[in-house]
Short mmCIF file of N, CA, C and O in Angstrom, two decimals:
data_model
loop_
_atom_site.label_atom_id
_atom_site.label_comp_id
_atom_site.label_asym_id
_atom_site.label_seq_id
_atom_site.Cartn_x
_atom_site.Cartn_y
_atom_site.Cartn_z
N UNK K 1 -63.69 71.10 48.17
CA UNK K 1 -64.93 71.71 48.62
C UNK K 1 -65.83 71.89 47.41
O UNK K 1 -65.65 72.78 46.61
N UNK K 2 -66.79 71.01 47.25
CA UNK K 2 -67.65 71.02 46.06
C UNK K 2 -68.84 71.94 46.17
O UNK K 2 -69.45 72.29 45.18
N UNK K 3 -69.20 72.34 47.37
CA UNK K 3 -70.41 73.14 47.56
C UNK K 3 -70.11 74.64 47.65
O UNK K 3 -70.69 75.35 48.44
N UNK K 4 -69.20 75.11 46.82
CA UNK K 4 -68.86 76.53 46.79
C UNK K 4 -69.98 77.32 46.12
O UNK K 4 -70.62 76.82 45.21
N UNK K 5 -70.17 78.58 46.54
CA UNK K 5 -71.22 79.40 45.93
C UNK K 5 -70.79 80.01 44.59
O UNK K 5 -71.46 80.89 44.08
N UNK K 6 -69.69 79.52 44.02
CA UNK K 6 -69.23 80.00 42.72
C UNK K 6 -68.55 78.85 42.00
O UNK K 6 -68.02 77.93 42.62
N UNK K 7 -68.57 78.90 40.67
CA UNK K 7 -68.01 77.82 39.85
C UNK K 7 -66.78 78.23 39.06
O UNK K 7 -66.19 77.40 38.37
N UNK K 8 -66.40 79.49 39.15
CA UNK K 8 -65.26 79.96 38.38
C UNK K 8 -64.56 81.09 39.13
O UNK K 8 -65.10 81.66 40.08
N UNK K 9 -63.38 81.41 38.66
CA UNK K 9 -62.62 82.50 39.25
C UNK K 9 -63.36 83.82 39.04
O UNK K 9 -63.42 84.66 39.94
N UNK K 10 -63.96 83.99 37.87
CA UNK K 10 -64.73 85.21 37.60
C UNK K 10 -65.89 85.37 38.58
O UNK K 10 -66.15 86.47 39.07
N UNK K 11 -66.57 84.28 38.87
CA UNK K 11 -67.69 84.33 39.82
C UNK K 11 -67.19 84.65 41.23
O UNK K 11 -67.84 85.38 41.97
N UNK K 12 -66.03 84.10 41.59
CA UNK K 12 -65.44 84.42 42.89
C UNK K 12 -65.11 85.90 42.97
O UNK K 12 -65.43 86.56 43.96
N UNK K 13 -64.47 86.43 41.93
CA UNK K 13 -64.14 87.86 41.91
C UNK K 13 -65.40 88.72 42.06
O UNK K 13 -65.41 89.69 42.82
N UNK K 14 -66.46 88.34 41.36
CA UNK K 14 -67.72 89.09 41.45
C UNK K 14 -68.30 89.00 42.86
O UNK K 14 -68.79 90.00 43.40
N UNK K 15 -68.22 87.82 43.46
CA UNK K 15 -68.74 87.65 44.82
C UNK K 15 -67.94 88.47 45.82
O UNK K 15 -68.52 89.10 46.72
N UNK K 16 -66.64 88.52 45.66
CA UNK K 16 -65.81 89.34 46.55
C UNK K 16 -66.15 90.82 46.38
O UNK K 16 -66.24 91.55 47.36
N UNK K 17 -66.34 91.25 45.13
CA UNK K 17 -66.71 92.65 44.88
C UNK K 17 -68.05 93.00 45.52
O UNK K 17 -68.21 94.10 46.04
N UNK K 18 -69.00 92.08 45.49
CA UNK K 18 -70.30 92.32 46.11
C UNK K 18 -70.16 92.53 47.61
O UNK K 18 -71.00 93.15 48.24
N UNK K 19 -69.09 91.98 48.18
CA UNK K 19 -68.82 92.13 49.61
C UNK K 19 -67.76 93.20 49.87
O UNK K 19 -67.08 93.19 50.89
N UNK K 20 -67.61 94.12 48.91
CA UNK K 20 -66.72 95.28 49.04
C UNK K 20 -65.25 94.94 49.12
O UNK K 20 -64.47 95.59 49.82
N UNK K 21 -64.81 93.88 48.43
CA UNK K 21 -63.39 93.55 48.37
C UNK K 21 -63.01 93.32 46.92
O UNK K 21 -63.58 92.45 46.25
N UNK K 22 -62.05 94.09 46.43
CA UNK K 22 -61.59 93.94 45.05
C UNK K 22 -60.27 93.18 45.10
O UNK K 22 -59.28 93.68 45.63
N UNK K 23 -60.28 91.97 44.55
CA UNK K 23 -59.08 91.13 44.54
C UNK K 23 -58.49 91.12 43.13
O UNK K 23 -59.22 91.08 42.15
N UNK K 24 -57.18 91.14 43.06
CA UNK K 24 -56.50 90.98 41.78
C UNK K 24 -56.70 89.56 41.26
O UNK K 24 -57.07 88.65 42.02
N UNK K 25 -56.44 89.38 40.00
CA UNK K 25 -56.66 88.06 39.38
C UNK K 25 -55.78 86.98 40.04
O UNK K 25 -56.24 85.86 40.25
N UNK K 26 -54.55 87.32 40.38
CA UNK K 26 -53.66 86.33 41.00
C UNK K 26 -54.20 85.87 42.35
O UNK K 26 -54.20 84.68 42.65
N UNK K 27 -54.65 86.82 43.17
CA UNK K 27 -55.20 86.46 44.48
C UNK K 27 -56.48 85.66 44.33
O UNK K 27 -56.68 84.65 45.00
N UNK K 28 -57.36 86.09 43.43
CA UNK K 28 -58.63 85.37 43.22
C UNK K 28 -58.36 83.94 42.73
O UNK K 28 -59.02 83.00 43.18
N UNK K 29 -57.39 83.77 41.86
CA UNK K 29 -57.05 82.44 41.36
C UNK K 29 -56.52 81.56 42.49
O UNK K 29 -56.91 80.41 42.63
N UNK K 30 -55.65 82.14 43.32
CA UNK K 30 -55.09 81.39 44.45
C UNK K 30 -56.17 80.97 45.43
O UNK K 30 -56.21 79.83 45.89
N UNK K 31 -57.07 81.89 45.76
CA UNK K 31 -58.18 81.58 46.67
C UNK K 31 -59.06 80.50 46.07
O UNK K 31 -59.42 79.53 46.74
N UNK K 32 -59.43 80.65 44.80
CA UNK K 32 -60.31 79.70 44.14
C UNK K 32 -59.69 78.29 44.15
O UNK K 32 -60.36 77.32 44.51
N UNK K 33 -58.43 78.19 43.77
CA UNK K 33 -57.78 76.88 43.74
C UNK K 33 -57.64 76.28 45.13
O UNK K 33 -57.85 75.08 45.32
N UNK K 34 -57.31 77.11 46.11
CA UNK K 34 -57.21 76.61 47.48
C UNK K 34 -58.53 76.04 47.98
O UNK K 34 -58.58 74.99 48.60
N UNK K 35 -59.62 76.74 47.66
CA UNK K 35 -60.95 76.25 48.07
C UNK K 35 -61.35 75.00 47.29
O UNK K 35 -61.87 74.04 47.88
N UNK K 36 -61.13 75.00 45.98
CA UNK K 36 -61.50 73.84 45.16
C UNK K 36 -60.73 72.59 45.57
O UNK K 36 -61.27 71.49 45.59
N UNK K 37 -59.44 72.78 45.90
CA UNK K 37 -58.60 71.64 46.29
C UNK K 37 -58.68 71.34 47.78
O UNK K 37 -58.04 70.41 48.25
N UNK K 38 -59.46 72.15 48.51
CA UNK K 38 -59.63 71.99 49.95
C UNK K 38 -58.29 72.03 50.67
O UNK K 38 -57.98 71.18 51.51
N UNK K 39 -57.48 73.04 50.32
CA UNK K 39 -56.16 73.21 50.90
C UNK K 39 -56.10 74.54 51.65
O UNK K 39 -56.78 75.50 51.29
N UNK K 40 -55.29 74.62 52.70
CA UNK K 40 -55.17 75.87 53.44
C UNK K 40 -54.44 76.92 52.61
O UNK K 40 -53.69 76.59 51.70
N UNK K 41 -54.65 78.17 52.98
CA UNK K 41 -54.03 79.29 52.28
C UNK K 41 -53.31 80.15 53.31
O UNK K 41 -53.92 80.60 54.28
N UNK K 42 -52.02 80.36 53.11
CA UNK K 42 -51.23 81.21 53.99
C UNK K 42 -51.01 82.54 53.29
O UNK K 42 -50.47 82.58 52.19
N UNK K 43 -51.46 83.62 53.92
CA UNK K 43 -51.26 84.95 53.37
C UNK K 43 -50.16 85.65 54.16
O UNK K 43 -50.23 85.72 55.38
N UNK K 44 -49.17 86.15 53.44
CA UNK K 44 -48.08 86.87 54.07
C UNK K 44 -48.05 88.29 53.53
O UNK K 44 -48.47 88.54 52.41
N UNK K 45 -47.53 89.20 54.32
CA UNK K 45 -47.38 90.57 53.85
C UNK K 45 -47.26 91.54 55.00
O UNK K 45 -47.47 91.19 56.16
N UNK K 46 -46.93 92.75 54.65
CA UNK K 46 -46.78 93.81 55.63
C UNK K 46 -48.12 94.11 56.30
O UNK K 46 -49.18 93.79 55.76
N UNK K 47 -48.05 94.74 57.45
CA UNK K 47 -49.26 95.15 58.15
C UNK K 47 -50.07 96.11 57.28
O UNK K 47 -49.50 96.99 56.63
N UNK K 48 -51.37 95.90 57.26
CA UNK K 48 -52.26 96.83 56.56
C UNK K 48 -52.49 96.55 55.08
O UNK K 48 -53.13 97.34 54.41
N UNK K 49 -51.99 95.41 54.57
CA UNK K 49 -52.18 95.14 53.15
C UNK K 49 -53.49 94.42 52.84
O UNK K 49 -53.86 94.27 51.68
N UNK K 50 -54.20 93.94 53.88
CA UNK K 50 -55.51 93.35 53.67
C UNK K 50 -55.63 91.85 53.90
O UNK K 50 -56.61 91.23 53.49
N UNK K 51 -54.66 91.26 54.59
CA UNK K 51 -54.70 89.82 54.83
C UNK K 51 -55.93 89.43 55.66
O UNK K 51 -56.65 88.49 55.30
N UNK K 52 -56.16 90.13 56.74
CA UNK K 52 -57.31 89.82 57.60
C UNK K 52 -58.61 90.09 56.86
O UNK K 52 -59.57 89.33 56.99
N UNK K 53 -58.65 91.13 56.07
CA UNK K 53 -59.87 91.47 55.33
C UNK K 53 -60.24 90.37 54.35
O UNK K 53 -61.42 90.07 54.15
N UNK K 54 -59.25 89.73 53.73
CA UNK K 54 -59.53 88.59 52.83
C UNK K 54 -60.27 87.51 53.62
O UNK K 54 -61.27 86.97 53.16
N UNK K 55 -59.78 87.20 54.80
CA UNK K 55 -60.42 86.18 55.63
C UNK K 55 -61.83 86.56 56.03
O UNK K 55 -62.75 85.74 55.98
N UNK K 56 -62.02 87.82 56.42
CA UNK K 56 -63.35 88.29 56.81
C UNK K 56 -64.34 88.18 55.65
O UNK K 56 -65.47 87.71 55.82
N UNK K 57 -63.92 88.64 54.49
CA UNK K 57 -64.81 88.63 53.32
C UNK K 57 -65.10 87.19 52.88
O UNK K 57 -66.24 86.85 52.56
N UNK K 58 -64.08 86.33 52.89
CA UNK K 58 -64.31 84.93 52.52
C UNK K 58 -65.28 84.26 53.48
O UNK K 58 -66.14 83.47 53.06
N UNK K 59 -65.15 84.57 54.77
CA UNK K 59 -66.09 84.01 55.74
C UNK K 59 -67.51 84.46 55.42
O UNK K 59 -68.45 83.66 55.50
N UNK K 60 -67.68 85.72 55.05
CA UNK K 60 -69.01 86.22 54.66
C UNK K 60 -69.52 85.50 53.41
O UNK K 60 -70.66 85.04 53.37
N UNK K 61 -68.68 85.43 52.39
CA UNK K 61 -69.07 84.81 51.11
C UNK K 61 -69.46 83.36 51.32
O UNK K 61 -70.45 82.88 50.77
N UNK K 62 -68.67 82.64 52.12
CA UNK K 62 -68.91 81.21 52.33
C UNK K 62 -69.88 80.94 53.47
O UNK K 62 -70.19 79.79 53.75
N UNK K 63 -70.35 82.01 54.12
CA UNK K 63 -71.24 81.88 55.27
C UNK K 63 -70.66 80.90 56.29
O UNK K 63 -71.30 79.96 56.73
N UNK K 64 -69.39 81.17 56.62
CA UNK K 64 -68.66 80.32 57.55
C UNK K 64 -68.18 81.16 58.72
O UNK K 64 -67.99 82.37 58.59
N UNK K 65 -67.95 80.54 59.86
CA UNK K 65 -67.42 81.30 60.99
C UNK K 65 -65.97 81.69 60.73
O UNK K 65 -65.23 80.98 60.03
N UNK K 66 -65.56 82.81 61.27
CA UNK K 66 -64.19 83.27 61.14
C UNK K 66 -63.49 83.08 62.48
O UNK K 66 -63.94 83.58 63.50
N UNK K 67 -62.40 82.33 62.46
CA UNK K 67 -61.57 82.14 63.65
C UNK K 67 -60.26 82.85 63.34
O UNK K 67 -59.53 82.44 62.46
N UNK K 68 -59.99 83.91 64.09
CA UNK K 68 -58.81 84.72 63.82
C UNK K 68 -57.78 84.51 64.91
O UNK K 68 -58.08 84.65 66.10
N UNK K 69 -56.56 84.15 64.51
CA UNK K 69 -55.45 83.99 65.45
C UNK K 69 -54.44 85.09 65.18
O UNK K 69 -53.97 85.24 64.05
N UNK K 70 -54.10 85.86 66.19
CA UNK K 70 -53.10 86.91 66.06
C UNK K 70 -51.76 86.31 66.45
O UNK K 70 -51.57 85.89 67.58
N UNK K 71 -50.85 86.21 65.51
CA UNK K 71 -49.53 85.59 65.79
C UNK K 71 -48.44 86.62 65.85
O UNK K 71 -48.40 87.55 65.15
#
């Protein structure tokens, strides 16, 4: 995905913060690489840790529709 609104992990972190989401460096790096390589990202974790919120914020940042599947 070459038309990202950020060119670095730092810019991605700043963009997420502007949308009220503070991501750790590991998560920001994983998101950045997944987007740059145009690969899917699977988020796992306990209920309430913020998996859905990552998707919501990324949809806002990328100005993309969010399709949420509850499994």
